[in-house]
């Protein structure tokens, strides 16, 4: 890893100003992903701007929303008693992430901006269109067990690794950004981009922008939510398949439902057609199975990840049956 400069910012505006005036700079909080990327040669930066002292590390509630600071630590949010009670899917997604040591260090903003765990991306000696546009995507015909079956292109089939992002999309959360052009808000559903022909462009963030806050609407739906993560081992492992679900029923009829999926898409995946197929119907095994088939209707599995087509449908049955009391 080459040498780099380091500046500690005292406010969000100062952090943005320093980054704008310093070529090839980026922001750092916990550094649990960024420093690994720099060490492995997957990213290079000449200057890091420390954003740990900007006053954006709180967890606050008002009558309409939960507001989480981008510098808040994963453990801090996951273990907050009101998050656990009113937004269980967020707590469960965070506690299913990484390891206790990483959760102590990693920030919410950093979690949302972490890069794919595709081995070709992480290996600076391999071709990768995310890292070197136009160099190719070896995963398409190579080792692709952990790759996407939804949202891929001829240029990239890498998945996004954040569990938290999956839960936030299910709850209609919004990210607040500050950049040289001022403040703006972006729904998390629009925050992550499909790879298309430009897989190096992963988010809707503009150059020099900083995530400051994440807002999550307070609803009765959010309070009845769960996160299910299927992985190869119980800790420090990324999802093979995951599902974030929030459900409201009257009797056995689905009044409202939110669903998002991890491990299967090139971005945290939400397909509103799946939710529409369930709304207004009795929550039965047959209804859930039909919704699952809609989810994978456009799937394009590869040689090593075909099993995900069935696995994600089974995961959907499991989590909705649990939330809805289906036997």
Short mmCIF file of C-alpha atoms in Angstrom, two decimals:
data_model
loop_
_atom_site.label_atom_id
_atom_site.label_comp_id
_atom_site.label_asym_id
_atom_site.label_seq_id
_atom_site.Cartn_x
_atom_site.Cartn_y
_atom_site.Cartn_z
CA UNK A 1 0.00 0.00 0.00
CA UNK A 2 1.48 3.33 -1.04
CA UNK A 3 1.80 6.32 1.29
CA UNK A 4 -1.13 8.73 1.62
CA UNK A 5 -1.97 12.00 3.34
CA UNK A 6 -4.45 12.19 6.21
CA UNK A 7 -6.60 15.05 7.49
CA UNK A 8 -9.11 15.08 10.36
CA UNK A 9 -12.19 17.16 9.53
CA UNK A 10 -14.26 18.94 12.16
CA UNK A 11 -17.59 19.31 10.36
CA UNK A 12 -19.36 17.82 7.34
CA UNK A 13 -18.86 21.04 5.37
CA UNK A 14 -15.14 21.06 6.18
CA UNK A 15 -14.79 17.41 5.16
CA UNK A 16 -16.43 18.11 1.80
CA UNK A 17 -14.29 21.23 1.31
CA UNK A 18 -11.05 19.37 2.05
CA UNK A 19 -11.97 16.53 -0.28
CA UNK A 20 -12.94 18.93 -3.06
CA UNK A 21 -9.60 20.71 -2.79
CA UNK A 22 -7.42 17.61 -2.49
CA UNK A 23 -6.90 15.49 -5.62
CA UNK A 24 -7.58 11.74 -5.37
CA UNK A 25 -9.01 11.93 -1.86
CA UNK A 26 -11.74 9.94 -0.15
CA UNK A 27 -13.49 9.82 3.21
CA UNK A 28 -12.68 7.33 5.96
CA UNK A 29 -14.49 6.45 9.20
CA UNK A 30 -13.86 2.94 10.56
CA UNK A 31 -11.77 2.00 7.53
CA UNK A 32 -12.64 -1.70 7.84
CA UNK A 33 -13.19 -2.08 4.08
CA UNK A 34 -11.34 0.90 2.61
CA UNK A 35 -7.94 0.08 4.10
CA UNK A 36 -8.21 -3.54 2.91
CA UNK A 37 -9.02 -2.31 -0.59
CA UNK A 38 -6.02 0.00 -0.57
CA UNK A 39 -3.71 -2.68 0.79
CA UNK A 40 -4.83 -5.14 -1.89
CA UNK A 41 -4.49 -2.60 -4.69
CA UNK A 42 -8.20 -2.64 -5.57
CA UNK A 43 -8.37 1.10 -4.75
CA UNK A 44 -5.68 3.79 -4.59
CA UNK A 45 -6.00 7.18 -2.88
CA UNK A 46 -3.46 9.91 -2.21
CA UNK A 47 -5.38 11.43 0.70
CA UNK A 48 -7.89 10.31 3.33
CA UNK A 49 -10.29 12.68 5.11
CA UNK A 50 -11.24 11.42 8.58
CA UNK A 51 -14.98 11.90 9.17
CA UNK A 52 -15.18 10.52 12.72
CA UNK A 53 -15.59 13.92 14.41
CA UNK A 54 -18.33 15.58 12.38
CA UNK A 55 -21.22 15.26 14.83
CA UNK A 56 -23.08 12.81 12.57
CA UNK A 57 -22.80 9.74 14.79
CA UNK A 58 -26.14 9.82 16.58
CA UNK A 59 -29.31 7.70 16.61
CA UNK A 60 -32.42 9.87 16.98
CA UNK A 61 -36.19 9.40 16.83
CA UNK A 62 -39.04 11.77 16.18
CA UNK A 63 -42.71 11.17 15.44
CA UNK A 64 -42.07 10.37 11.78
CA UNK A 65 -38.68 8.75 11.47
CA UNK A 66 -35.55 7.14 12.77
CA UNK A 67 -32.46 9.17 11.86
CA UNK A 68 -29.07 7.43 11.92
CA UNK A 69 -25.81 9.33 11.54
CA UNK A 70 -23.45 8.04 8.88
CA UNK A 71 -20.59 7.88 11.39
CA UNK A 72 -22.59 5.86 13.92
CA UNK A 73 -21.10 2.42 14.49
CA UNK A 74 -22.91 -0.71 13.40
CA UNK A 75 -22.99 -2.11 16.94
CA UNK A 76 -24.31 1.17 18.34
CA UNK A 77 -27.30 1.07 16.00
CA UNK A 78 -27.91 -2.68 16.17
CA UNK A 79 -28.07 -2.72 19.97
CA UNK A 80 -30.13 0.45 20.44
CA UNK A 81 -33.21 -0.65 22.37
CA UNK A 82 -35.64 1.34 20.23
CA UNK A 83 -34.12 0.11 16.98
CA UNK A 84 -34.50 -3.46 18.21
CA UNK A 85 -38.12 -2.84 19.18
CA UNK A 86 -39.35 -0.60 16.33
CA UNK A 87 -37.06 -1.70 13.47
CA UNK A 88 -36.08 -5.31 14.20
CA UNK A 89 -35.08 -5.96 10.58
CA UNK A 90 -32.36 -3.29 10.88
CA UNK A 91 -31.01 -4.68 14.11
CA UNK A 92 -31.04 -8.24 12.81
CA UNK A 93 -29.34 -7.27 9.53
CA UNK A 94 -26.57 -5.43 11.37
CA UNK A 95 -26.04 -8.22 13.89
CA UNK A 96 -25.82 -10.73 11.03
CA UNK A 97 -23.04 -8.67 9.44
CA UNK A 98 -19.30 -9.27 9.75
CA UNK A 99 -17.98 -9.99 13.27
CA UNK A 100 -18.34 -8.30 16.68
CA UNK A 101 -14.92 -6.70 16.22
CA UNK A 102 -15.83 -5.23 12.83
CA UNK A 103 -19.25 -4.06 14.07
CA UNK A 104 -17.47 -2.12 16.83
CA UNK A 105 -15.41 -0.23 14.24
CA UNK A 106 -17.44 -0.04 11.02
CA UNK A 107 -19.70 2.95 10.35
CA UNK A 108 -23.17 3.01 8.85
CA UNK A 109 -22.01 5.11 5.89
CA UNK A 110 -19.06 2.83 5.28
CA UNK A 111 -21.28 -0.23 5.40
CA UNK A 112 -23.52 1.20 2.69
CA UNK A 113 -20.51 2.07 0.52
CA UNK A 114 -18.52 -1.13 0.93
CA UNK A 115 -17.37 -2.73 -2.29
CA UNK A 116 -18.22 -6.15 -3.68
CA UNK A 117 -16.48 -9.25 -2.36
CA UNK A 118 -16.04 -10.64 -5.89
CA UNK A 119 -12.63 -12.30 -5.87
CA UNK A 120 -11.77 -10.94 -9.31
CA UNK A 121 -12.44 -7.38 -8.14
CA UNK A 122 -10.38 -7.83 -4.99
CA UNK A 123 -7.44 -9.36 -6.87
CA UNK A 124 -5.55 -6.53 -8.55
CA UNK A 125 -3.95 -9.06 -10.90
CA UNK A 126 -7.30 -10.11 -12.40
CA UNK A 127 -9.36 -8.39 -15.04
CA UNK A 128 -12.41 -6.58 -13.64
CA UNK A 129 -14.66 -4.01 -15.26
CA UNK A 130 -15.42 -2.43 -11.88
CA UNK A 131 -11.73 -1.82 -11.18
CA UNK A 132 -10.44 -1.33 -14.74
CA UNK A 133 -13.33 -0.49 -17.10
CA UNK A 134 -13.14 -2.44 -20.33
CA UNK A 135 -10.85 -5.16 -19.00
CA UNK A 136 -13.58 -7.82 -18.84
CA UNK A 137 -15.55 -9.86 -16.31
CA UNK A 138 -13.94 -13.28 -15.70
CA UNK A 139 -16.72 -14.22 -13.26
CA UNK A 140 -19.24 -14.70 -16.07
CA UNK A 141 -17.49 -17.88 -17.19
CA UNK A 142 -15.32 -18.44 -14.12
CA UNK A 143 -15.93 -18.86 -10.41
CA UNK A 144 -19.39 -17.37 -9.86
CA UNK A 145 -20.97 -19.24 -6.94
CA UNK A 146 -21.33 -16.03 -4.94
CA UNK A 147 -22.47 -13.88 -7.84
CA UNK A 148 -25.78 -12.42 -8.94
CA UNK A 149 -28.65 -14.10 -10.73
CA UNK A 150 -30.62 -10.84 -11.08
CA UNK A 151 -29.60 -7.50 -12.56
CA UNK A 152 -26.40 -8.64 -14.20
CA UNK A 153 -24.98 -7.59 -17.55
CA UNK A 154 -22.30 -8.72 -19.98
CA UNK A 155 -19.95 -6.44 -18.04
CA UNK A 156 -20.55 -7.48 -14.41
CA UNK A 157 -22.45 -9.98 -12.25
CA UNK A 158 -21.00 -9.05 -8.84
CA UNK A 159 -23.36 -8.76 -5.86
CA UNK A 160 -23.46 -5.93 -3.34
CA UNK A 161 -22.45 -7.24 0.11
CA UNK A 162 -24.33 -4.95 2.53
CA UNK A 163 -26.97 -6.62 4.72
CA UNK A 164 -28.00 -3.22 6.06
CA UNK A 165 -28.75 -1.88 2.58
CA UNK A 166 -31.17 -4.75 1.96
CA UNK A 167 -33.08 -3.94 5.15
CA UNK A 168 -33.12 -0.19 4.42
CA UNK A 169 -34.53 -0.70 0.94
CA UNK A 170 -37.34 -2.81 2.39
CA UNK A 171 -38.23 0.04 4.76
CA UNK A 172 -38.16 2.83 2.14
CA UNK A 173 -35.20 4.59 3.76
CA UNK A 174 -33.51 7.72 2.39
CA UNK A 175 -29.84 8.72 2.38
CA UNK A 176 -28.90 12.37 2.91
CA UNK A 177 -25.83 13.55 1.03
CA UNK A 178 -23.65 16.65 1.29
CA UNK A 179 -21.36 17.65 -1.54
CA UNK A 180 -19.84 20.64 -3.30
CA UNK A 181 -23.26 21.35 -4.81
CA UNK A 182 -25.06 21.32 -1.44
CA UNK A 183 -27.46 18.92 0.30
CA UNK A 184 -29.74 16.40 -1.37
CA UNK A 185 -31.73 13.30 -0.44
CA UNK A 186 -31.72 10.03 -2.39
CA UNK A 187 -34.05 7.09 -1.64
CA UNK A 188 -31.98 4.00 -0.91
CA UNK A 189 -34.03 2.26 -3.62
CA UNK A 190 -32.42 4.65 -6.14
CA UNK A 191 -29.01 4.86 -4.47
CA UNK A 192 -27.48 1.71 -6.00
CA UNK A 193 -27.08 1.42 -9.77
CA UNK A 194 -27.33 -1.59 -12.03
CA UNK A 195 -23.98 -2.37 -13.69
CA UNK A 196 -25.11 -2.09 -17.30
CA UNK A 197 -22.08 -1.10 -19.36
CA UNK A 198 -20.57 1.00 -16.52
CA UNK A 199 -20.14 -1.30 -13.50
CA UNK A 200 -17.48 1.02 -12.08
CA UNK A 201 -20.33 3.44 -11.27
CA UNK A 202 -22.01 1.75 -8.30
CA UNK A 203 -24.06 4.49 -6.64
CA UNK A 204 -25.92 7.69 -7.43
CA UNK A 205 -23.40 9.71 -5.42
CA UNK A 206 -21.68 12.58 -7.21
CA UNK A 207 -17.93 13.24 -6.89
CA UNK A 208 -17.03 14.62 -3.47
CA UNK A 209 -20.34 13.80 -1.80
CA UNK A 210 -20.52 12.51 1.76
CA UNK A 211 -23.36 10.49 3.34
CA UNK A 212 -24.45 12.43 6.43
CA UNK A 213 -27.66 10.77 7.65
CA UNK A 214 -30.01 7.93 6.85
CA UNK A 215 -33.72 8.41 7.56
CA UNK A 216 -36.11 5.48 8.03
CA UNK A 217 -39.89 6.08 8.25
CA UNK A 218 -41.51 4.97 11.50
CA UNK A 219 -44.41 2.69 10.62
CA UNK A 220 -46.29 -0.20 12.15
CA UNK A 221 -45.01 -2.24 9.22
CA UNK A 222 -41.38 -1.64 10.23
CA UNK A 223 -42.10 -2.91 13.72
CA UNK A 224 -43.21 -6.28 12.32
CA UNK A 225 -40.13 -7.12 10.31
CA UNK A 226 -37.38 -9.73 10.13
CA UNK A 227 -34.08 -10.44 8.40
CA UNK A 228 -33.07 -13.90 7.26
CA UNK A 229 -29.50 -14.52 6.12
CA UNK A 230 -28.31 -17.79 4.63
CA UNK A 231 -24.53 -18.14 4.54
CA UNK A 232 -21.77 -20.71 4.55
CA UNK A 233 -20.80 -20.15 8.19
CA UNK A 234 -22.34 -18.46 11.19
CA UNK A 235 -20.12 -15.37 11.48
CA UNK A 236 -17.94 -13.09 9.37
CA UNK A 237 -19.53 -14.37 6.18
CA UNK A 238 -21.47 -12.63 3.44
CA UNK A 239 -24.92 -13.72 2.34
CA UNK A 240 -25.42 -16.47 -0.17
CA UNK A 241 -29.07 -15.41 -0.05
CA UNK A 242 -30.83 -13.02 2.33
CA UNK A 243 -34.34 -11.62 2.72
CA UNK A 244 -35.60 -8.54 4.55
CA UNK A 245 -39.35 -8.67 5.11
CA UNK A 246 -41.96 -6.45 6.76
CA UNK A 247 -45.55 -7.64 6.93
CA UNK A 248 -48.94 -6.42 8.09
CA UNK A 249 -51.96 -8.69 7.97
CA UNK A 250 -55.60 -8.53 9.02
CA UNK A 251 -56.68 -11.97 9.92
CA UNK A 252 -54.71 -13.95 7.38
CA UNK A 253 -55.03 -11.39 4.55
CA UNK A 254 -51.92 -9.39 3.62
CA UNK A 255 -52.63 -5.67 4.07
CA UNK A 256 -49.10 -4.54 3.25
CA UNK A 257 -45.70 -6.13 2.69
CA UNK A 258 -42.17 -5.00 1.90
CA UNK A 259 -39.49 -7.38 0.62
CA UNK A 260 -35.85 -6.96 -0.35
CA UNK A 261 -33.18 -9.52 -1.15
CA UNK A 262 -29.42 -9.83 -0.82
CA UNK A 263 -26.91 -12.18 -2.37
CA UNK A 264 -28.93 -12.55 -5.57
CA UNK A 265 -28.77 -9.14 -7.27
CA UNK A 266 -26.07 -6.82 -8.54
CA UNK A 267 -27.56 -4.30 -6.14
CA UNK A 268 -29.71 -4.87 -3.04
CA UNK A 269 -32.79 -6.22 -4.78
CA UNK A 270 -36.40 -5.16 -4.48
CA UNK A 271 -39.09 -6.18 -6.97
CA UNK A 272 -42.42 -4.55 -6.22
CA UNK A 273 -44.17 -7.12 -8.45
CA UNK A 274 -43.50 -9.68 -5.71
CA UNK A 275 -45.17 -7.48 -3.09
CA UNK A 276 -48.11 -6.74 -5.37
CA UNK A 277 -48.67 -10.46 -5.88
CA UNK A 278 -49.15 -10.89 -2.11
CA UNK A 279 -51.15 -7.79 -1.17
CA UNK A 280 -54.86 -8.36 -0.63
CA UNK A 281 -54.51 -12.15 -0.63
CA UNK A 282 -54.56 -14.69 2.21
CA UNK A 283 -51.00 -15.48 3.22
CA UNK A 284 -50.78 -19.14 2.25
CA UNK A 285 -47.97 -21.37 1.13
CA UNK A 286 -49.35 -21.25 -2.39
CA UNK A 287 -49.45 -17.43 -2.45
CA UNK A 288 -45.85 -17.19 -1.21
CA UNK A 289 -44.70 -19.78 -3.75
CA UNK A 290 -46.34 -17.82 -6.57
CA UNK A 291 -44.63 -14.62 -5.37
CA UNK A 292 -41.29 -16.45 -5.31
CA UNK A 293 -41.71 -17.55 -8.90
CA UNK A 294 -42.32 -13.92 -9.90
CA UNK A 295 -39.10 -12.93 -8.13
CA UNK A 296 -36.93 -15.32 -10.17
CA UNK A 297 -38.83 -14.96 -13.44
CA UNK A 298 -36.00 -12.90 -14.96
CA UNK A 299 -33.12 -14.71 -13.24
CA UNK A 300 -30.01 -15.48 -15.27
CA UNK A 301 -28.05 -17.99 -13.22
CA UNK A 302 -24.54 -19.10 -14.13
CA UNK A 303 -22.87 -22.47 -13.88
CA UNK A 304 -22.03 -22.33 -10.17
CA UNK A 305 -24.93 -20.30 -8.78
CA UNK A 306 -28.00 -21.99 -10.26
CA UNK A 307 -28.90 -23.22 -6.79
CA UNK A 308 -29.75 -19.64 -5.77
CA UNK A 309 -32.91 -19.70 -7.91
CA UNK A 310 -34.49 -22.28 -5.62
CA UNK A 311 -32.76 -21.15 -2.44
CA UNK A 312 -34.08 -17.59 -2.54
CA UNK A 313 -37.62 -18.89 -3.06
CA UNK A 314 -37.24 -21.19 -0.07
CA UNK A 315 -35.90 -18.29 1.99
CA UNK A 316 -38.97 -16.21 1.07
CA UNK A 317 -41.29 -19.02 2.17
CA UNK A 318 -39.41 -19.36 5.45
CA UNK A 319 -39.41 -15.70 6.48
CA UNK A 320 -43.01 -14.92 5.46
CA UNK A 321 -44.29 -18.10 7.06
CA UNK A 322 -42.54 -17.07 10.26
CA UNK A 323 -43.81 -13.48 10.19
CA UNK A 324 -47.34 -14.46 9.18
CA UNK A 325 -47.72 -17.54 11.32
CA UNK A 326 -48.22 -19.82 8.31
CA UNK A 327 -47.99 -23.50 9.20
#
